[in-house]
């Protein structure tokens, strides 16, 4: 009998905050949790429709902003179950702010 499940063997801590900067006296709040992932998964990831590289089940997004201000983006992940070959998609909006430190 073939098992129809696969196990997540890798865990990483994730810190998710709604801001990466704050003023003196402000309160910083973040969600901290463990994320499980499967290094052998067939995953594709995009940010704002542009594919980003994936290695060992982890996608890395890099960008060099050319202007200051709040930047918003949408990440989409497409993960294929290695046993059933079913692909599921997940998405998350995120934002960051670029400041001029001159």
Short mmCIF file of N, CA, C and O in Angstrom, two decimals:
data_model
loop_
_atom_site.label_atom_id
_atom_site.label_comp_id
_atom_site.label_asym_id
_atom_site.label_seq_id
_atom_site.Cartn_x
_atom_site.Cartn_y
_atom_site.Cartn_z
N UNK A 1 0.85 -1.18 0.00
CA UNK A 1 0.00 0.00 0.00
C UNK A 1 0.89 1.24 0.00
O UNK A 1 1.81 1.35 0.79
N UNK A 2 0.59 2.18 -0.86
CA UNK A 2 1.36 3.42 -0.96
C UNK A 2 0.69 4.49 -0.10
O UNK A 2 -0.51 4.72 -0.21
N UNK A 3 1.48 5.14 0.73
CA UNK A 3 0.96 6.23 1.54
C UNK A 3 0.69 7.44 0.67
O UNK A 3 1.46 7.76 -0.22
N UNK A 4 -0.41 8.11 0.90
CA UNK A 4 -0.78 9.29 0.13
C UNK A 4 -0.38 10.57 0.87
O UNK A 4 -0.86 11.63 0.57
N UNK A 5 0.53 10.46 1.83
CA UNK A 5 0.98 11.62 2.58
C UNK A 5 2.48 11.78 2.43
O UNK A 5 3.19 10.84 2.19
N UNK A 6 2.92 12.99 2.55
CA UNK A 6 4.36 13.21 2.64
C UNK A 6 4.61 14.10 3.83
O UNK A 6 3.76 14.87 4.24
N UNK A 7 5.79 13.96 4.42
CA UNK A 7 6.09 14.64 5.66
C UNK A 7 6.95 15.87 5.44
O UNK A 7 7.85 15.86 4.62
N UNK A 8 6.63 16.90 6.20
CA UNK A 8 7.47 18.09 6.23
C UNK A 8 8.54 17.83 7.28
O UNK A 8 8.25 17.62 8.43
N UNK A 9 9.79 17.82 6.86
CA UNK A 9 10.88 17.50 7.77
C UNK A 9 11.72 18.72 8.13
O UNK A 9 12.59 18.64 8.96
N UNK A 10 11.49 19.81 7.46
CA UNK A 10 12.27 21.02 7.69
C UNK A 10 11.37 22.08 8.33
O UNK A 10 10.25 22.30 7.87
N UNK A 11 11.87 22.72 9.36
CA UNK A 11 11.15 23.79 10.03
C UNK A 11 12.06 25.00 10.16
O UNK A 11 13.25 24.85 10.39
N UNK A 12 11.50 26.17 9.98
CA UNK A 12 12.25 27.41 10.17
C UNK A 12 11.39 28.38 10.96
O UNK A 12 10.17 28.37 10.84
N UNK A 13 12.02 29.21 11.78
CA UNK A 13 11.24 30.23 12.48
C UNK A 13 10.93 31.38 11.52
O UNK A 13 11.76 31.77 10.70
N UNK A 14 9.73 31.89 11.62
CA UNK A 14 9.29 33.02 10.80
C UNK A 14 8.86 34.14 11.74
O UNK A 14 8.15 33.91 12.72
N UNK A 15 9.30 35.34 11.44
CA UNK A 15 8.87 36.53 12.17
C UNK A 15 8.14 37.41 11.17
O UNK A 15 8.73 37.82 10.17
N UNK A 16 6.86 37.63 11.39
CA UNK A 16 6.03 38.38 10.46
C UNK A 16 5.50 39.63 11.16
O UNK A 16 4.71 39.52 12.10
N UNK A 17 5.94 40.77 10.73
CA UNK A 17 5.51 42.03 11.33
C UNK A 17 4.89 42.91 10.26
O UNK A 17 5.23 42.80 9.09
N UNK A 18 4.00 43.79 10.68
CA UNK A 18 3.37 44.67 9.70
C UNK A 18 4.23 45.89 9.38
O UNK A 18 3.87 46.69 8.55
N UNK A 19 5.38 46.00 10.03
CA UNK A 19 6.31 47.08 9.71
C UNK A 19 7.73 46.65 10.04
O UNK A 19 7.94 45.80 10.90
N UNK A 20 8.67 47.21 9.34
CA UNK A 20 10.06 46.90 9.64
C UNK A 20 10.77 48.10 10.24
O UNK A 20 11.97 48.07 10.47
N UNK A 21 10.04 49.17 10.45
CA UNK A 21 10.62 50.36 11.08
C UNK A 21 9.56 51.01 11.97
O UNK A 21 8.36 50.85 11.76
N UNK A 22 10.01 51.70 13.01
CA UNK A 22 9.09 52.41 13.88
C UNK A 22 9.80 53.57 14.54
O UNK A 22 11.02 53.66 14.52
N UNK A 23 9.00 54.45 15.08
CA UNK A 23 9.53 55.63 15.76
C UNK A 23 9.81 55.30 17.23
O UNK A 23 9.18 54.40 17.79
N UNK A 24 10.73 56.03 17.82
CA UNK A 24 11.03 55.88 19.23
C UNK A 24 9.74 56.01 20.04
O UNK A 24 8.96 56.93 19.83
N UNK A 25 9.50 55.06 20.91
CA UNK A 25 8.30 55.07 21.73
C UNK A 25 7.17 54.22 21.16
O UNK A 25 6.22 53.89 21.86
N UNK A 26 7.24 53.87 19.86
CA UNK A 26 6.23 53.00 19.25
C UNK A 26 6.42 51.57 19.75
O UNK A 26 7.50 51.19 20.20
N UNK A 27 5.37 50.79 19.65
CA UNK A 27 5.43 49.38 20.04
C UNK A 27 5.61 48.52 18.79
O UNK A 27 4.90 48.69 17.81
N UNK A 28 6.58 47.63 18.84
CA UNK A 28 6.81 46.69 17.75
C UNK A 28 6.08 45.40 18.08
O UNK A 28 6.20 44.87 19.18
N UNK A 29 5.31 44.90 17.15
CA UNK A 29 4.59 43.66 17.35
C UNK A 29 4.81 42.77 16.13
O UNK A 29 4.77 43.24 15.00
N UNK A 30 5.05 41.50 16.38
CA UNK A 30 5.28 40.55 15.29
C UNK A 30 4.70 39.20 15.66
O UNK A 30 4.66 38.82 16.83
N UNK A 31 4.24 38.48 14.65
CA UNK A 31 3.83 37.10 14.82
C UNK A 31 5.08 36.24 14.63
O UNK A 31 5.83 36.44 13.68
N UNK A 32 5.32 35.33 15.54
CA UNK A 32 6.48 34.45 15.48
C UNK A 32 5.95 33.02 15.47
O UNK A 32 5.19 32.63 16.35
N UNK A 33 6.33 32.25 14.45
CA UNK A 33 5.82 30.90 14.34
C UNK A 33 6.80 30.03 13.56
O UNK A 33 7.73 30.52 12.93
N UNK A 34 6.59 28.74 13.62
CA UNK A 34 7.41 27.79 12.88
C UNK A 34 6.72 27.48 11.56
O UNK A 34 5.52 27.25 11.51
N UNK A 35 7.48 27.51 10.51
CA UNK A 35 6.97 27.16 9.19
C UNK A 35 7.61 25.85 8.77
O UNK A 35 8.82 25.67 8.89
N UNK A 36 6.81 24.93 8.29
CA UNK A 36 7.31 23.66 7.81
C UNK A 36 7.41 23.71 6.29
O UNK A 36 6.57 24.32 5.63
N UNK A 37 8.45 23.10 5.77
CA UNK A 37 8.56 23.01 4.33
C UNK A 37 9.23 21.72 3.94
O UNK A 37 9.85 21.05 4.75
N UNK A 38 9.07 21.37 2.70
CA UNK A 38 9.58 20.11 2.17
C UNK A 38 10.59 20.44 1.09
O UNK A 38 10.25 21.00 0.06
N UNK A 39 11.85 20.14 1.34
CA UNK A 39 12.93 20.49 0.39
C UNK A 39 12.72 19.88 -0.99
O UNK A 39 13.16 20.43 -1.97
N UNK A 40 12.05 18.75 -1.05
CA UNK A 40 11.88 18.07 -2.33
C UNK A 40 10.65 18.50 -3.10
O UNK A 40 10.34 17.95 -4.14
N UNK A 41 9.93 19.49 -2.61
CA UNK A 41 8.69 19.88 -3.29
C UNK A 41 8.98 20.58 -4.60
O UNK A 41 10.00 21.23 -4.79
N UNK A 42 8.07 20.42 -5.51
CA UNK A 42 8.13 21.10 -6.79
C UNK A 42 7.39 22.42 -6.59
O UNK A 42 6.17 22.45 -6.54
N UNK A 43 8.14 23.50 -6.42
CA UNK A 43 7.54 24.79 -6.11
C UNK A 43 7.96 25.84 -7.12
O UNK A 43 9.11 25.87 -7.55
N UNK A 44 7.03 26.69 -7.45
CA UNK A 44 7.29 27.86 -8.29
C UNK A 44 6.81 29.06 -7.49
O UNK A 44 5.78 28.99 -6.81
N UNK A 45 7.55 30.16 -7.55
CA UNK A 45 7.16 31.36 -6.82
C UNK A 45 7.30 32.57 -7.73
O UNK A 45 8.23 32.64 -8.54
N UNK A 46 6.36 33.51 -7.57
CA UNK A 46 6.42 34.76 -8.31
C UNK A 46 6.18 35.92 -7.36
O UNK A 46 5.50 35.77 -6.34
N UNK A 47 6.75 37.07 -7.68
CA UNK A 47 6.45 38.31 -6.98
C UNK A 47 6.03 39.31 -8.05
O UNK A 47 6.79 39.54 -9.01
N UNK A 48 4.83 39.82 -7.91
CA UNK A 48 4.24 40.73 -8.90
C UNK A 48 4.32 40.14 -10.31
O UNK A 48 4.60 40.83 -11.28
N UNK A 49 4.10 38.83 -10.41
CA UNK A 49 4.07 38.16 -11.70
C UNK A 49 5.41 37.73 -12.25
O UNK A 49 5.48 37.03 -13.25
N UNK A 50 6.51 38.13 -11.61
CA UNK A 50 7.84 37.76 -12.09
C UNK A 50 8.35 36.56 -11.28
O UNK A 50 8.40 36.60 -10.05
N UNK A 51 8.76 35.51 -11.98
CA UNK A 51 9.24 34.32 -11.30
C UNK A 51 10.54 34.60 -10.55
O UNK A 51 11.41 35.32 -11.06
N UNK A 52 10.65 34.05 -9.35
CA UNK A 52 11.86 34.21 -8.55
C UNK A 52 12.47 32.82 -8.32
O UNK A 52 11.76 31.81 -8.35
N UNK A 53 13.79 32.76 -8.12
CA UNK A 53 14.45 31.46 -7.99
C UNK A 53 14.06 30.72 -6.71
O UNK A 53 13.84 31.33 -5.67
N UNK A 54 13.99 29.40 -6.85
CA UNK A 54 13.66 28.51 -5.73
C UNK A 54 14.77 27.48 -5.62
O UNK A 54 15.18 26.89 -6.62
N UNK A 55 15.28 27.30 -4.40
CA UNK A 55 16.30 26.28 -4.17
C UNK A 55 15.96 25.54 -2.87
O UNK A 55 15.77 26.19 -1.84
N UNK A 56 15.90 24.24 -2.94
CA UNK A 56 15.61 23.41 -1.76
C UNK A 56 14.33 23.82 -1.05
O UNK A 56 14.28 23.86 0.17
N UNK A 57 13.31 24.17 -1.80
CA UNK A 57 12.03 24.52 -1.21
C UNK A 57 11.91 25.93 -0.65
O UNK A 57 10.93 26.26 -0.01
N UNK A 58 12.92 26.77 -0.90
CA UNK A 58 12.90 28.14 -0.39
C UNK A 58 13.10 29.11 -1.55
O UNK A 58 14.04 28.96 -2.34
N UNK A 59 12.22 30.10 -1.64
CA UNK A 59 12.35 31.14 -2.66
C UNK A 59 12.93 32.38 -2.02
O UNK A 59 12.59 32.73 -0.89
N UNK A 60 13.83 33.04 -2.76
CA UNK A 60 14.46 34.26 -2.25
C UNK A 60 14.09 35.41 -3.18
O UNK A 60 14.35 35.36 -4.39
N UNK A 61 13.52 36.47 -2.59
CA UNK A 61 13.14 37.66 -3.36
C UNK A 61 14.15 38.76 -3.05
O UNK A 61 14.39 39.08 -1.89
N UNK A 62 14.74 39.31 -4.08
CA UNK A 62 15.63 40.46 -3.91
C UNK A 62 15.19 41.55 -4.87
O UNK A 62 14.72 41.28 -5.97
N UNK A 63 15.35 42.77 -4.43
CA UNK A 63 15.00 43.92 -5.26
C UNK A 63 15.87 45.09 -4.84
O UNK A 63 16.24 45.21 -3.67
N UNK A 64 16.21 45.94 -5.78
CA UNK A 64 16.93 47.19 -5.49
C UNK A 64 16.02 48.33 -5.90
O UNK A 64 15.92 48.66 -7.08
N UNK A 65 15.34 48.95 -4.94
CA UNK A 65 14.40 50.02 -5.27
C UNK A 65 15.10 51.22 -5.90
O UNK A 65 16.25 51.52 -5.58
N UNK A 66 14.39 51.91 -6.76
CA UNK A 66 14.93 53.10 -7.43
C UNK A 66 14.21 54.37 -6.99
O UNK A 66 14.51 55.45 -7.50
N UNK A 67 13.27 54.23 -6.06
CA UNK A 67 12.57 55.41 -5.55
C UNK A 67 12.16 55.16 -4.10
O UNK A 67 12.06 54.02 -3.66
N UNK A 68 11.94 56.24 -3.37
CA UNK A 68 11.51 56.14 -1.98
C UNK A 68 10.00 55.96 -1.91
O UNK A 68 9.30 56.22 -2.87
N UNK A 69 9.53 55.52 -0.75
CA UNK A 69 8.10 55.36 -0.52
C UNK A 69 7.73 53.93 -0.20
O UNK A 69 8.56 53.03 -0.20
N UNK A 70 6.43 53.75 0.07
CA UNK A 70 5.92 52.41 0.36
C UNK A 70 5.82 51.62 -0.93
O UNK A 70 5.36 52.11 -1.95
N UNK A 71 6.26 50.39 -0.86
CA UNK A 71 6.20 49.48 -1.99
C UNK A 71 5.32 48.30 -1.61
O UNK A 71 5.45 47.75 -0.52
N UNK A 72 4.40 47.95 -2.48
CA UNK A 72 3.52 46.82 -2.24
C UNK A 72 3.80 45.76 -3.28
O UNK A 72 4.14 46.06 -4.41
N UNK A 73 3.66 44.51 -2.85
CA UNK A 73 3.93 43.41 -3.77
C UNK A 73 3.02 42.24 -3.43
O UNK A 73 2.45 42.16 -2.34
N UNK A 74 2.90 41.34 -4.38
CA UNK A 74 2.10 40.14 -4.21
C UNK A 74 2.97 38.93 -4.53
O UNK A 74 3.53 38.84 -5.62
N UNK A 75 3.10 38.04 -3.55
CA UNK A 75 3.83 36.79 -3.78
C UNK A 75 2.81 35.68 -4.01
O UNK A 75 1.78 35.62 -3.33
N UNK A 76 3.08 34.87 -5.01
CA UNK A 76 2.27 33.69 -5.27
C UNK A 76 3.19 32.49 -5.30
O UNK A 76 4.27 32.54 -5.88
N UNK A 77 2.74 31.42 -4.63
CA UNK A 77 3.50 30.17 -4.61
C UNK A 77 2.61 29.07 -5.18
O UNK A 77 1.43 29.00 -4.86
N UNK A 78 3.22 28.26 -6.00
CA UNK A 78 2.54 27.12 -6.59
C UNK A 78 3.31 25.88 -6.17
O UNK A 78 4.48 25.73 -6.53
N UNK A 79 2.68 25.02 -5.39
CA UNK A 79 3.36 23.85 -4.83
C UNK A 79 2.67 22.59 -5.33
O UNK A 79 1.46 22.44 -5.20
N UNK A 80 3.48 21.70 -5.89
CA UNK A 80 2.97 20.43 -6.41
C UNK A 80 3.28 19.31 -5.44
O UNK A 80 4.43 19.11 -5.06
N UNK A 81 2.24 18.59 -5.04
CA UNK A 81 2.39 17.44 -4.16
C UNK A 81 3.13 16.36 -4.94
O UNK A 81 2.69 15.96 -6.02
N UNK A 82 4.26 15.88 -4.43
CA UNK A 82 5.05 14.90 -5.18
C UNK A 82 4.36 13.54 -5.34
O UNK A 82 4.73 12.77 -6.22
N UNK A 83 3.37 13.25 -4.53
CA UNK A 83 2.68 11.96 -4.61
C UNK A 83 1.46 12.02 -5.53
O UNK A 83 1.25 11.13 -6.33
N UNK A 84 0.67 13.08 -5.39
CA UNK A 84 -0.57 13.17 -6.16
C UNK A 84 -0.42 14.00 -7.43
O UNK A 84 -1.30 13.99 -8.28
N UNK A 85 0.66 14.77 -7.50
CA UNK A 85 0.92 15.69 -8.62
C UNK A 85 -0.10 16.83 -8.68
O UNK A 85 -0.15 17.56 -9.64
N UNK A 86 -0.88 16.99 -7.62
CA UNK A 86 -1.83 18.10 -7.53
C UNK A 86 -1.07 19.37 -7.18
O UNK A 86 -0.23 19.38 -6.29
N UNK A 87 -1.36 20.45 -7.90
CA UNK A 87 -0.71 21.74 -7.63
C UNK A 87 -1.71 22.66 -6.93
O UNK A 87 -2.84 22.82 -7.39
N UNK A 88 -1.25 23.26 -5.84
CA UNK A 88 -2.06 24.24 -5.11
C UNK A 88 -1.35 25.57 -5.15
O UNK A 88 -0.12 25.64 -5.17
N UNK A 89 -2.13 26.63 -5.15
CA UNK A 89 -1.53 27.97 -5.15
C UNK A 89 -1.87 28.69 -3.85
O UNK A 89 -2.92 28.48 -3.26
N UNK A 90 -0.93 29.53 -3.43
CA UNK A 90 -1.07 30.33 -2.22
C UNK A 90 -0.58 31.73 -2.55
O UNK A 90 0.33 31.90 -3.36
N UNK A 91 -1.17 32.74 -1.94
CA UNK A 91 -0.72 34.09 -2.21
C UNK A 91 -0.74 34.93 -0.94
O UNK A 91 -1.45 34.62 0.01
N UNK A 92 0.10 35.96 -0.95
CA UNK A 92 0.21 36.86 0.20
C UNK A 92 0.67 38.22 -0.28
O UNK A 92 1.66 38.33 -1.01
N UNK A 93 -0.04 39.26 0.12
CA UNK A 93 0.41 40.63 -0.12
C UNK A 93 1.46 40.98 0.92
O UNK A 93 1.39 40.51 2.06
N UNK A 94 2.43 41.81 0.55
CA UNK A 94 3.37 42.32 1.53
C UNK A 94 3.81 43.71 1.09
O UNK A 94 3.59 44.11 -0.05
N UNK A 95 4.38 44.43 2.02
CA UNK A 95 4.87 45.76 1.68
C UNK A 95 6.11 46.08 2.48
O UNK A 95 6.40 45.46 3.51
N UNK A 96 6.86 47.03 1.97
CA UNK A 96 8.04 47.53 2.66
C UNK A 96 8.17 49.00 2.28
O UNK A 96 7.55 49.46 1.32
N UNK A 97 8.94 49.73 3.07
CA UNK A 97 9.11 51.16 2.80
C UNK A 97 10.56 51.47 2.54
O UNK A 97 11.44 51.03 3.27
N UNK A 98 10.79 52.24 1.48
CA UNK A 98 12.13 52.67 1.12
C UNK A 98 12.29 54.12 1.57
O UNK A 98 11.45 54.97 1.24
N UNK A 99 13.36 54.40 2.32
CA UNK A 99 13.61 55.76 2.81
C UNK A 99 14.93 56.26 2.27
O UNK A 99 15.83 55.49 1.95
N UNK A 100 15.06 57.56 2.18
CA UNK A 100 16.30 58.20 1.75
C UNK A 100 17.08 58.59 2.99
O UNK A 100 16.65 59.41 3.78
N UNK A 101 18.21 57.97 3.19
CA UNK A 101 19.01 58.21 4.40
C UNK A 101 20.11 59.26 4.20
O UNK A 101 21.02 59.35 5.00
N UNK A 102 20.02 60.01 3.16
CA UNK A 102 21.05 61.03 2.89
C UNK A 102 20.88 62.23 3.78
O UNK A 102 19.89 62.62 4.20
#
